[in-house]
mmCIF file of C-alpha atoms in Angstrom:
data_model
loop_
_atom_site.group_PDB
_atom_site.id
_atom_site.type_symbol
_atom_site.label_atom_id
_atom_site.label_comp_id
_atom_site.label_asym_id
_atom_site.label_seq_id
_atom_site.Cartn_x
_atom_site.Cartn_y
_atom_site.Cartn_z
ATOM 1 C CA UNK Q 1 -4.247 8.310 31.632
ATOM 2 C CA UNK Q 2 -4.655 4.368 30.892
ATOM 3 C CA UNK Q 3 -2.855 3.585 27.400
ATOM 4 C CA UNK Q 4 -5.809 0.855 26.997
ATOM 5 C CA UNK Q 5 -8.318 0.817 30.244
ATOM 6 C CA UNK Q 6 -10.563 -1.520 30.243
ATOM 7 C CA UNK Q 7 -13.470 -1.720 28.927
ATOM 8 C CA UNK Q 8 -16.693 -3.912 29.789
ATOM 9 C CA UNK Q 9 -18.754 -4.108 26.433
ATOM 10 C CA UNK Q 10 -22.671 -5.142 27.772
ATOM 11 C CA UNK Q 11 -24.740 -6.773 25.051
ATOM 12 C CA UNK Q 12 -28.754 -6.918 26.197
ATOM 13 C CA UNK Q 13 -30.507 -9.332 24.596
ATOM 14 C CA UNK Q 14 -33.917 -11.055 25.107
ATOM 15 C CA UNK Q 15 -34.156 -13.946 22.426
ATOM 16 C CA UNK Q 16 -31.529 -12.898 20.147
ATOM 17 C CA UNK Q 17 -29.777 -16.090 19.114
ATOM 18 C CA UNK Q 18 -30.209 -15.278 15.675
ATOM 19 C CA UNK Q 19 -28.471 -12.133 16.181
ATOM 20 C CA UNK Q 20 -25.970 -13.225 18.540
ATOM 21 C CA UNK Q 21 -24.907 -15.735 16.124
ATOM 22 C CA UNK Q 22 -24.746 -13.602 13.108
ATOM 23 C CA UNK Q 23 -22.965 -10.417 14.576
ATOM 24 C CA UNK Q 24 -21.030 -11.712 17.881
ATOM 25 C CA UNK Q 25 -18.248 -13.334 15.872
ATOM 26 C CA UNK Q 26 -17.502 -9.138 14.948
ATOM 27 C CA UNK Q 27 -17.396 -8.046 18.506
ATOM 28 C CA UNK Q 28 -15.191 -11.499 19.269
ATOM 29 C CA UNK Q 29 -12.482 -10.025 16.757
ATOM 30 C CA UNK Q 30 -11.886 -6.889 18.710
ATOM 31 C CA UNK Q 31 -8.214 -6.247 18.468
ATOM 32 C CA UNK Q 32 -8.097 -3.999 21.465
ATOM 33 C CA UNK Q 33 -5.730 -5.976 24.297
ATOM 34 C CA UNK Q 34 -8.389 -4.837 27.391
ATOM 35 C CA UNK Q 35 -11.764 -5.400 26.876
ATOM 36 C CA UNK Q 36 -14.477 -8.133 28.367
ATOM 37 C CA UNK Q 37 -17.646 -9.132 26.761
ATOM 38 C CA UNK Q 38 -20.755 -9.250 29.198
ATOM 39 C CA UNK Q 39 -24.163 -10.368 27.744
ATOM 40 C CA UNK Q 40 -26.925 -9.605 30.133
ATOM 41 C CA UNK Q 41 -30.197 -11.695 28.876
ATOM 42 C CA UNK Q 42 -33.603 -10.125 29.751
ATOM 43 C CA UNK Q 43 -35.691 -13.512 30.897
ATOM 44 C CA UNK Q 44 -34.560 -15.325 27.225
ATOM 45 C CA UNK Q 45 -36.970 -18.261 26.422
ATOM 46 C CA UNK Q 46 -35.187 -19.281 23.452
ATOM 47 C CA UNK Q 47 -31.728 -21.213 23.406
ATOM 48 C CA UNK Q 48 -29.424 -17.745 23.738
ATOM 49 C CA UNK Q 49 -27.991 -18.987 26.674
ATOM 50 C CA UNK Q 50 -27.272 -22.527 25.466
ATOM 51 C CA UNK Q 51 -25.646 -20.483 22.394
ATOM 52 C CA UNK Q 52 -24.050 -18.963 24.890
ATOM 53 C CA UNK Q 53 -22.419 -21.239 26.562
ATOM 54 C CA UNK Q 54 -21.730 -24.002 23.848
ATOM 55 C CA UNK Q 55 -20.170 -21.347 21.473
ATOM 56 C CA UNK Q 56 -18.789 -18.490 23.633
ATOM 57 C CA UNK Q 57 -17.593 -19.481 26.996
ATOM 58 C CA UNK Q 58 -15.564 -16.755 27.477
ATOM 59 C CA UNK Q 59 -18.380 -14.435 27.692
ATOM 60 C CA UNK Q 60 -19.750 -13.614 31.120
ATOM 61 C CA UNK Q 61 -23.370 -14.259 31.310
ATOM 62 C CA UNK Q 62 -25.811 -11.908 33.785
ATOM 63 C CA UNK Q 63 -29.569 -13.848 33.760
ATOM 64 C CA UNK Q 64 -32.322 -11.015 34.532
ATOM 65 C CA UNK Q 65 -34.881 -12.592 36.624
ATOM 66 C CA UNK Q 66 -37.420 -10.751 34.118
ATOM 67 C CA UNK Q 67 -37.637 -9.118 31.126
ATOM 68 C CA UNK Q 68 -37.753 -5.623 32.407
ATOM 69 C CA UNK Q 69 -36.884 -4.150 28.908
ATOM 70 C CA UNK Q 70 -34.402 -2.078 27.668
ATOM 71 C CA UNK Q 71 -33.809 0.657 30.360
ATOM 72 C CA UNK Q 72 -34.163 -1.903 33.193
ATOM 73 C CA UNK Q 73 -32.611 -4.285 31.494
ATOM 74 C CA UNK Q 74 -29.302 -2.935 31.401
ATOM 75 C CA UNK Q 75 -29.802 -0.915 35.007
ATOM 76 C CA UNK Q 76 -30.407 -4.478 36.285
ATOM 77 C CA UNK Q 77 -26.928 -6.001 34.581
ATOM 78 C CA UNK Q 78 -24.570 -3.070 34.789
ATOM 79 C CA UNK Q 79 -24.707 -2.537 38.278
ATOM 80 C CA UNK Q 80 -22.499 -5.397 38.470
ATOM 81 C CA UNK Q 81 -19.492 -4.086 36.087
ATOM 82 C CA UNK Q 82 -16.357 -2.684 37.747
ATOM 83 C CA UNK Q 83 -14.829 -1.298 34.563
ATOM 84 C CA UNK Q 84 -14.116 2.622 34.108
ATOM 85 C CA UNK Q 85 -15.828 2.466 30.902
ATOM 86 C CA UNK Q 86 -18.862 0.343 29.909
ATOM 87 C CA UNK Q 87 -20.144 -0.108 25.900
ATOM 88 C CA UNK Q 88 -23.826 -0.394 24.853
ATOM 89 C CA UNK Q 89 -23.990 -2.826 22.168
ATOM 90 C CA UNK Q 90 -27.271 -3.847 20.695
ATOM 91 C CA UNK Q 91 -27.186 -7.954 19.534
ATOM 92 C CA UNK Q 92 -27.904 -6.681 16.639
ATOM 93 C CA UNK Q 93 -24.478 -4.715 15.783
ATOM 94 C CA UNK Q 94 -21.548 -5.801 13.902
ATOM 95 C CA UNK Q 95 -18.321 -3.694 14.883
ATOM 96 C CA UNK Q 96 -14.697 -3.266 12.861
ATOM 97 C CA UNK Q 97 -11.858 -4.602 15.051
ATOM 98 C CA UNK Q 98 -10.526 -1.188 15.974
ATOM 99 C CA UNK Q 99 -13.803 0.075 16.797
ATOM 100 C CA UNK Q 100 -12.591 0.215 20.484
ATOM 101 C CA UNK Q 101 -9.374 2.239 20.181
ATOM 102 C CA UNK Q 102 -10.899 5.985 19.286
ATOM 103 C CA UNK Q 103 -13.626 5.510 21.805
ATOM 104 C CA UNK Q 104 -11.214 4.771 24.561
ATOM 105 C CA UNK Q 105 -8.670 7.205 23.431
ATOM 106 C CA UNK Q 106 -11.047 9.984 23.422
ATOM 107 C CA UNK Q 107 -12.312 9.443 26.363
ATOM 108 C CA UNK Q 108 -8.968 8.975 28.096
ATOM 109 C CA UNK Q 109 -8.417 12.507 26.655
ATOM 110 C CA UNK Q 110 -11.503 14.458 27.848
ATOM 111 C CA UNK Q 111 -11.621 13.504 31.129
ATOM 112 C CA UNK Q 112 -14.422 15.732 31.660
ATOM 113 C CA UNK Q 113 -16.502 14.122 28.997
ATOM 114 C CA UNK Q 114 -19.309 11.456 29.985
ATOM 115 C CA UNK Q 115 -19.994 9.765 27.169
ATOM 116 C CA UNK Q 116 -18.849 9.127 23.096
ATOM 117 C CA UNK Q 117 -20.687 7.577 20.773
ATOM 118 C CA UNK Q 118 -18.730 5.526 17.247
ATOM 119 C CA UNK Q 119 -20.437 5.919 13.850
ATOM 120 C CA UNK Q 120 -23.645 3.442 13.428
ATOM 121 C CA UNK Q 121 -23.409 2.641 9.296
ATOM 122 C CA UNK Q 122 -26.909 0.795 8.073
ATOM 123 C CA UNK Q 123 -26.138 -3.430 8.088
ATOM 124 C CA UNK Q 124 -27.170 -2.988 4.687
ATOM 125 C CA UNK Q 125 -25.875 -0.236 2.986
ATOM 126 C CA UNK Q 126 -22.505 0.345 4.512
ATOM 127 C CA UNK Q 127 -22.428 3.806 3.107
ATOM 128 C CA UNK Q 128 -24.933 5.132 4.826
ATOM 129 C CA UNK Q 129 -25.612 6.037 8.411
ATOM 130 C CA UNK Q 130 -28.073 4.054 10.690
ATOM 131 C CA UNK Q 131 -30.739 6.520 10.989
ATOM 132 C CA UNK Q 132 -32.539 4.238 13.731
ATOM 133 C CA UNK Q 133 -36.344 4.506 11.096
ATOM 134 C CA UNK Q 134 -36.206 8.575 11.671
ATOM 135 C CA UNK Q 135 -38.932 10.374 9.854
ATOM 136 C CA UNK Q 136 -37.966 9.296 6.136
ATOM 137 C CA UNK Q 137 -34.423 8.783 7.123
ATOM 138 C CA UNK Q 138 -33.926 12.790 6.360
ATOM 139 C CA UNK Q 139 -31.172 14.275 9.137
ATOM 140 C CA UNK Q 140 -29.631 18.014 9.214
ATOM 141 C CA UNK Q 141 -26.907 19.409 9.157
ATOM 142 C CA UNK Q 142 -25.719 17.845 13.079
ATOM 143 C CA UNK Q 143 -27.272 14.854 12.611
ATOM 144 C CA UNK Q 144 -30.124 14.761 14.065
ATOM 145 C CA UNK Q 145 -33.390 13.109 12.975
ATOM 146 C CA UNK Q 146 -36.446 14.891 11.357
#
């Protein structure tokens, strides 16, 4: 068991400058000492990359020859990570700076597990829980959608 293994967090985005500009500065402030930042752009034809680039050279860059949406998206950029663990991160998500450090520890834990998942609170009401637009927002008891 890794005391911090890396971890390769994969941002898709297709024409998100807006986004990246507003909620990478978040993900940038990570305090956990092992982590890379990999944003894989779905066939952008807006100025992302220039963003990109100008802004945040220390992010690795993975240019999808099309936009094959989200599923292929990612399939097409994460086949080139090497890290034992690999976060989903929408361009639209702003994280706390330990976000990292339960997810990792957890897993470390569970060996056994395949995936963990942090809390998604609503950008606007920080409250609440992102429901994602389920039916009326109403979940039960687990927290599941209905």
């Amino acid at each position: 068991m890794q005391a911090s293994p890396h971890i390769a967090i994969a941002i898709l985005n297709y024409n998100g400058r807006h986004h990246l500009e507003h909620y990478l500065p978040s993900v940038m402030q990570t305090n956990y000492p092992n982590y890379s930042v990999w944003v894989i752009d779905n066939d952008s034809t807006d100025d992302s990359l220039l963003f990109l680039q100008e802004y945040y050279p220390q992010i690795k860059r993975i240019v999808n020859p099309y936009n094959g949406g989200f599923a292929a998206g990612y399939n097409m950029g994460l086949g080139q990570r090497d890290a034992p663990y690999i976060l989903l991160l929408n361009t639209d998500g702003a994280v706390s700076p330990n976000f990292l450090q339960p997810l990792a520890q957890t897993m470390e834990r569970h060996p056994t597990m395949a995936m963990v998942q942090p809390k998604i609170l609503s950008d606007t009401q920080r409250s609440h829980f992102e429901y994602a637009g389920a039916g009326g927002g109403a979940m039960d008891g687990l927290g599941y959608p209905f």
